CSV table of C-alpha atoms in Angstrom, one decimal:
chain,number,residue,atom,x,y,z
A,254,UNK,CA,-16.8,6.4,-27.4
A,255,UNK,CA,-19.3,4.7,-25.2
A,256,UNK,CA,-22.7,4.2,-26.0
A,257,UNK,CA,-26.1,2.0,-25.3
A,258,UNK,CA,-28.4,0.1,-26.9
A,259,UNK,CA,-32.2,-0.7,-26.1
A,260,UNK,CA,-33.7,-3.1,-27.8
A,261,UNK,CA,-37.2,-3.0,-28.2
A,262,UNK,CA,-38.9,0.6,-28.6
A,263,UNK,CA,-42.0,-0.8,-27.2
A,264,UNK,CA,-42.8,-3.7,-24.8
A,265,UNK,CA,-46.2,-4.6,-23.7
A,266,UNK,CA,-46.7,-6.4,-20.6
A,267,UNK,CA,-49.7,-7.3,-18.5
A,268,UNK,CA,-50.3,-6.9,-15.0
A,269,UNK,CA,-48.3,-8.6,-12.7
A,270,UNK,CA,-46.1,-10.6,-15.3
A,271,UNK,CA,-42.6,-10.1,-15.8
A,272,UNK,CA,-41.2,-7.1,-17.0
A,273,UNK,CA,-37.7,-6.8,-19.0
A,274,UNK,CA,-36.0,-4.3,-21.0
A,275,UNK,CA,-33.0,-4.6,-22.4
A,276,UNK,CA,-29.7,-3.1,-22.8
A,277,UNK,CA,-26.1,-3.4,-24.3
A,278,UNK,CA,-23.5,-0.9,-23.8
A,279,UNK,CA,-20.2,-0.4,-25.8
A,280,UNK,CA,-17.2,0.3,-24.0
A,281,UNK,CA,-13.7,0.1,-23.9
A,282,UNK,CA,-13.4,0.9,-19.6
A,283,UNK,CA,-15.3,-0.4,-17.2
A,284,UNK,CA,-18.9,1.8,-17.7
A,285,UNK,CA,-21.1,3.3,-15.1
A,286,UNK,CA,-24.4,2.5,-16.0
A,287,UNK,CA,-27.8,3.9,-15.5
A,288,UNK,CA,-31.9,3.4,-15.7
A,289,UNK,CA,-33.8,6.0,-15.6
A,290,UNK,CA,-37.7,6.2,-16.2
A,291,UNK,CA,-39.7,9.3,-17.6
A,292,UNK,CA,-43.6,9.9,-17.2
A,293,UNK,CA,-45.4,11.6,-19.7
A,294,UNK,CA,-44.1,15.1,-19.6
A,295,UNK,CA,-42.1,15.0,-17.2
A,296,UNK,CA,-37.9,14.6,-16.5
A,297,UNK,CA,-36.2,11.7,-15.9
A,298,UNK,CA,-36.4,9.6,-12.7
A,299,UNK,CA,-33.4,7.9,-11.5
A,300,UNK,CA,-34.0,4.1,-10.6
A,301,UNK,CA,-30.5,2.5,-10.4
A,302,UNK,CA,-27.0,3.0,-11.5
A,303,UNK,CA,-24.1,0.3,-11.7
A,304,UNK,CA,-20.7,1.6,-10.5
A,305,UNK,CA,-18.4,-0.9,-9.7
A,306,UNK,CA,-18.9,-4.0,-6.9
A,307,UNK,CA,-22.0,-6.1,-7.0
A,308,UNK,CA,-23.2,-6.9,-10.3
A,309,UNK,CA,-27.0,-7.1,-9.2
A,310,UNK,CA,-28.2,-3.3,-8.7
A,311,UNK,CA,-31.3,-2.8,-6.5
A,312,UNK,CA,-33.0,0.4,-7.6
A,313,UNK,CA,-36.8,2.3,-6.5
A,314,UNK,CA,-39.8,0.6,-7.2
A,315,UNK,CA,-39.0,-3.3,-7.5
A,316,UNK,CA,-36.8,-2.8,-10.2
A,317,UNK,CA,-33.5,-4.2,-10.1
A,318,UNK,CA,-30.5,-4.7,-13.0
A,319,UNK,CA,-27.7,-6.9,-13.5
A,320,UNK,CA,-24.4,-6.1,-14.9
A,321,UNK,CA,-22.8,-9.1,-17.2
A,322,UNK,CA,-19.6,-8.2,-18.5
A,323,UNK,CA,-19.3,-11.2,-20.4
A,324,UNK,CA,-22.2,-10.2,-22.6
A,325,UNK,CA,-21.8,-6.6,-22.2
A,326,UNK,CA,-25.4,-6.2,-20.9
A,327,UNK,CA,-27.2,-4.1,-18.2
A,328,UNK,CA,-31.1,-5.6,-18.5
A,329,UNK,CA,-33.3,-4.0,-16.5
A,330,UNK,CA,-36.2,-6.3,-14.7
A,331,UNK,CA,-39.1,-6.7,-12.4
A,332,UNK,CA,-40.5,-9.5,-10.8
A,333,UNK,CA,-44.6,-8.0,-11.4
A,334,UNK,CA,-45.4,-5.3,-13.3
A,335,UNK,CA,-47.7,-2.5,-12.2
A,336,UNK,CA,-50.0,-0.3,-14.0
A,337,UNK,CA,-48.2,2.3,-12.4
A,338,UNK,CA,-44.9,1.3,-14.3
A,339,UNK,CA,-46.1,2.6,-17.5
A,340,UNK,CA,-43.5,5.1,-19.0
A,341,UNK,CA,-40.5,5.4,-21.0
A,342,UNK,CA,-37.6,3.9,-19.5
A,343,UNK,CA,-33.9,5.1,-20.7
A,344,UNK,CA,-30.4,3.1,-20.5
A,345,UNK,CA,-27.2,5.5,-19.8
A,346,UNK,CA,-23.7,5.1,-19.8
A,347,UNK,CA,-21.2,8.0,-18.7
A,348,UNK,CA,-19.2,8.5,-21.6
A,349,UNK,CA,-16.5,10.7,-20.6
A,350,UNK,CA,-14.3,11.7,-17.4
A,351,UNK,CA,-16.5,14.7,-17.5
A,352,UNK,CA,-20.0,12.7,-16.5
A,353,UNK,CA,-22.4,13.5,-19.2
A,354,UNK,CA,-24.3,10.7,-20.0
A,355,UNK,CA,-25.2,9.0,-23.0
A,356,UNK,CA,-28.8,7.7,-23.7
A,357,UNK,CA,-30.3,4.8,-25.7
A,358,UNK,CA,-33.5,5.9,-27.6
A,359,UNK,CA,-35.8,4.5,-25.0
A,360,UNK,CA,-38.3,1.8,-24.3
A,361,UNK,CA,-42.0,2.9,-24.0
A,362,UNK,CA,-43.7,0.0,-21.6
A,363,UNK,CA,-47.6,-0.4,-21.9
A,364,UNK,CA,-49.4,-2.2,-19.0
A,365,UNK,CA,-52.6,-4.1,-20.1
A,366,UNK,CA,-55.1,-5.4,-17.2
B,300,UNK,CA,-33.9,19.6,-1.7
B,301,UNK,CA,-36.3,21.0,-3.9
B,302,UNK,CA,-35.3,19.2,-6.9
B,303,UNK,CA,-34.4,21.0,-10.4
B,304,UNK,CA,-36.5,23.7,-11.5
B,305,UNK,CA,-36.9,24.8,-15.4
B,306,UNK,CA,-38.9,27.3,-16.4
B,307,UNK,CA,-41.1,28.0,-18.4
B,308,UNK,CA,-42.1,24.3,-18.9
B,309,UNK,CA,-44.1,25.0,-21.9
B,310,UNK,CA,-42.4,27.8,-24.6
B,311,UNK,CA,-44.5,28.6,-28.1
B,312,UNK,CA,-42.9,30.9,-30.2
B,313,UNK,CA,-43.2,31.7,-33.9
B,314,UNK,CA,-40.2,31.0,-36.3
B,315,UNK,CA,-37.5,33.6,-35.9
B,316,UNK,CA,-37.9,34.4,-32.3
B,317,UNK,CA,-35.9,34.5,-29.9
B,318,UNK,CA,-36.3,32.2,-26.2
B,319,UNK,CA,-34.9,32.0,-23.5
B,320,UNK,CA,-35.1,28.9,-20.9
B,321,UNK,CA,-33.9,29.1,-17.1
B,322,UNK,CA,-33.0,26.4,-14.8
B,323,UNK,CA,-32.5,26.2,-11.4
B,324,UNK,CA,-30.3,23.1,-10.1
B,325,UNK,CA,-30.5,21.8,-6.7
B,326,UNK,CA,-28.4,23.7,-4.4
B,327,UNK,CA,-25.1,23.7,-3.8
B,328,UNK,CA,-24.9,21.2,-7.3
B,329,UNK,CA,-21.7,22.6,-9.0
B,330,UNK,CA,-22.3,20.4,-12.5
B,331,UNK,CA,-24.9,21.5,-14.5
B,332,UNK,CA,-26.1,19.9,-17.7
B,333,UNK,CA,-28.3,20.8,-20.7
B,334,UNK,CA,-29.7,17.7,-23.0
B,335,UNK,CA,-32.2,17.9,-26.0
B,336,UNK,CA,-35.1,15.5,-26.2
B,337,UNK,CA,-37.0,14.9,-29.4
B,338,UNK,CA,-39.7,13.2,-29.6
B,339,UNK,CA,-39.3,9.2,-29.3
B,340,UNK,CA,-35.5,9.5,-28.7
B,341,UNK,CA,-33.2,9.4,-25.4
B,342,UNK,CA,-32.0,13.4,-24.7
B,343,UNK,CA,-28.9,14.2,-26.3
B,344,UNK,CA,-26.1,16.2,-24.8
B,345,UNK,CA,-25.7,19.7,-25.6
B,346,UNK,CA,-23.4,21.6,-22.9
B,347,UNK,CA,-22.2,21.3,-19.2
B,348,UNK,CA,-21.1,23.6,-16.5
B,349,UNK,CA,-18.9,23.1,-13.5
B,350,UNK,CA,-19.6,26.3,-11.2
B,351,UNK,CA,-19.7,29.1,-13.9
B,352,UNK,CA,-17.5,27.3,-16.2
B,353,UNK,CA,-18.6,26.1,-19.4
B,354,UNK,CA,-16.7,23.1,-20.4
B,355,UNK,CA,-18.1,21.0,-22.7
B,356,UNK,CA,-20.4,22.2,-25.9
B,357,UNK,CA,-22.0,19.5,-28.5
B,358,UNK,CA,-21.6,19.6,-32.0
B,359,UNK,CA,-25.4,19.9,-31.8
B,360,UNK,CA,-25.3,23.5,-30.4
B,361,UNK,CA,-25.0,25.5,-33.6
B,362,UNK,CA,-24.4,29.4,-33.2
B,363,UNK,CA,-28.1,30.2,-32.5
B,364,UNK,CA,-27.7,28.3,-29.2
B,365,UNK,CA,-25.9,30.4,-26.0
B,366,UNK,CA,-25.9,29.2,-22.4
B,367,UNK,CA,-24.5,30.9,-19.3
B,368,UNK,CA,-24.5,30.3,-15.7
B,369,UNK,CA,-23.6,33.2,-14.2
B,370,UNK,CA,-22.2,33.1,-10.5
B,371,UNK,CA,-22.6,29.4,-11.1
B,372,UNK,CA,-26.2,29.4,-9.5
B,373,UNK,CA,-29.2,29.3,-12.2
B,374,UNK,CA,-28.4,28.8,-15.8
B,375,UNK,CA,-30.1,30.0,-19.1
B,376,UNK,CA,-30.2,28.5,-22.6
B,377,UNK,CA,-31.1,31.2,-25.2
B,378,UNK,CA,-32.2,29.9,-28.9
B,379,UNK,CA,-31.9,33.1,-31.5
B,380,UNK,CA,-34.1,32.8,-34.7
B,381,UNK,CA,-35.5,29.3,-33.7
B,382,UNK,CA,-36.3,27.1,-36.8
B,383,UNK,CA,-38.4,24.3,-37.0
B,384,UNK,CA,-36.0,22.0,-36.2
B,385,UNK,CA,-35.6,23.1,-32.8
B,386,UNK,CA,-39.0,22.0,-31.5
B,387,UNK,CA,-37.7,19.7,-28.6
B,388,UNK,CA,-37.7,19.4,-25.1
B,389,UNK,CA,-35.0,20.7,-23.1
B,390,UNK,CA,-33.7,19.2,-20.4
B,391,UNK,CA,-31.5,20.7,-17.5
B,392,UNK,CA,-29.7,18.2,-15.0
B,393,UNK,CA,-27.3,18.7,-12.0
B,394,UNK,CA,-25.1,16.7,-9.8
B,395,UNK,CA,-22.4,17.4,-7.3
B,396,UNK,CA,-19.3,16.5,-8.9
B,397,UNK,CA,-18.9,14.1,-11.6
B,398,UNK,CA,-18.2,10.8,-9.1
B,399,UNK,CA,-20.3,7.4,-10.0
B,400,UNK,CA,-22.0,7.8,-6.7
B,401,UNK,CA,-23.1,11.7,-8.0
B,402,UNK,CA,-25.6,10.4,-9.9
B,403,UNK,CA,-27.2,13.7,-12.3
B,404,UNK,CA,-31.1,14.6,-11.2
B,405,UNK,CA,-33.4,16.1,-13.6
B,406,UNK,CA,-35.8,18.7,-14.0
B,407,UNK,CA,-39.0,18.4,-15.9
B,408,UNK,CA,-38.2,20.2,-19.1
B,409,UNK,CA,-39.3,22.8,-20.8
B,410,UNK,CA,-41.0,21.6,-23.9
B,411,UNK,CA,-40.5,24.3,-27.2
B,412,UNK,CA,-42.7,24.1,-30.1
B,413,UNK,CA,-42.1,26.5,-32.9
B,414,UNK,CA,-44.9,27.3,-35.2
């Protein structure tokens, strides 16, 4: 079975620094591979997937992914965060022929000023 | 495109009721999905539809749970004699075919809370 992991429930960041979340998948096939973001009481946002070709994924919103097979890793980045950026943010992996995904447990990102 | 539409997006209901939760996907989207959230975890897979088809349940939707997408349009999720347990949020997605490039869009929820 596939499956991700986030590590790091909670990241703090400040304004305009770096942000990165990080994730590991399991899999035995090559995995498609998503980020998607949540605001407070609200669904989930899609902000990039990895399918199969270039390894660095642009997504919505500055953020951008890379895909490192080697280290079986789909980190999620941006250059400077936002306070607007503050939310939960999800990695995914489809897990079977039949697309459902499978999610980690989520990062909850907290901009400071 | 008018996005994914659940209703209602907030359900409170005593122990033992029964609820009911629609969803509308985005047109012409044949898959549609149904995922539990709880709080601080990532949603959870509980069924799937291609058109009216169900394909796919979770070990996680006991006998209480029933969903049906009739004329594979709209789809409901009914709970009978909700426990405690099943104070979540409940998540409907749909995409158009199962492809990498058919990526599954989301509707806001509808959050249960039993008392």
């Amino acid at each position: 079975a596939q499956s991700v992991t986030q590590l790091g429930s909670h990241v703090s960041v400040s304004e305009g620094a770096l942000v990165l979340l990080r994730c590991n998948y399991s899999s035995s096939v090559p995995p498609y591979l998503f980020w998607y973001v949540q605001y407070p009481n609200q669904g989930l946002q899609l902000l990039l997937k990895y399918t199969t070709g270039a390894t660095l994924v642009k997504g919505i919103n500055g953020f951008e992914a890379e895909f490192k097979k080697s280290e079986t890793s789909f980190h999620l980045t941006k250059p400077s965060a936002h306070m607007s950026d503050a939310a939960e943010y999800f990695c995914a992996v489809k897990s079977d022929s039949w697309g459902k995904l499978q999610f980690g447990a989520g990062t909850q990102v907290v901009v400071t000023p | 495109d008018t996005g994914v539409s659940q209703n209602p997006r907030h359900k409170i209901t005593k122990r033992g009721q029964n609820v009911t939760f629609r969803c509308d996907p985005i047109s012409e989207h044949n898959r549609l999905y149904w995922y539990r959230q709880t709080l601080g975890q990532g949603p959870e897979f509980l069924t799937y539809f291609q058109n009216e088809a169900q394909l796919e349940k979770s070990r996680l939707l006991s006998d209480r749970f029933s969903a049906e997408r009739p004329k594979g349009s709209f789809s409901t999720l009914e709970i009978q004699r909700t426990e405690q347990g099943d104070s979540a949020m409940y998540l409907c997605a749909s995409s158009f075919g199962d492809g990498p490039n058919q990526p599954q869009h989301f509707g806001d929820g509808t959050r249960l809370s039993i008392l």
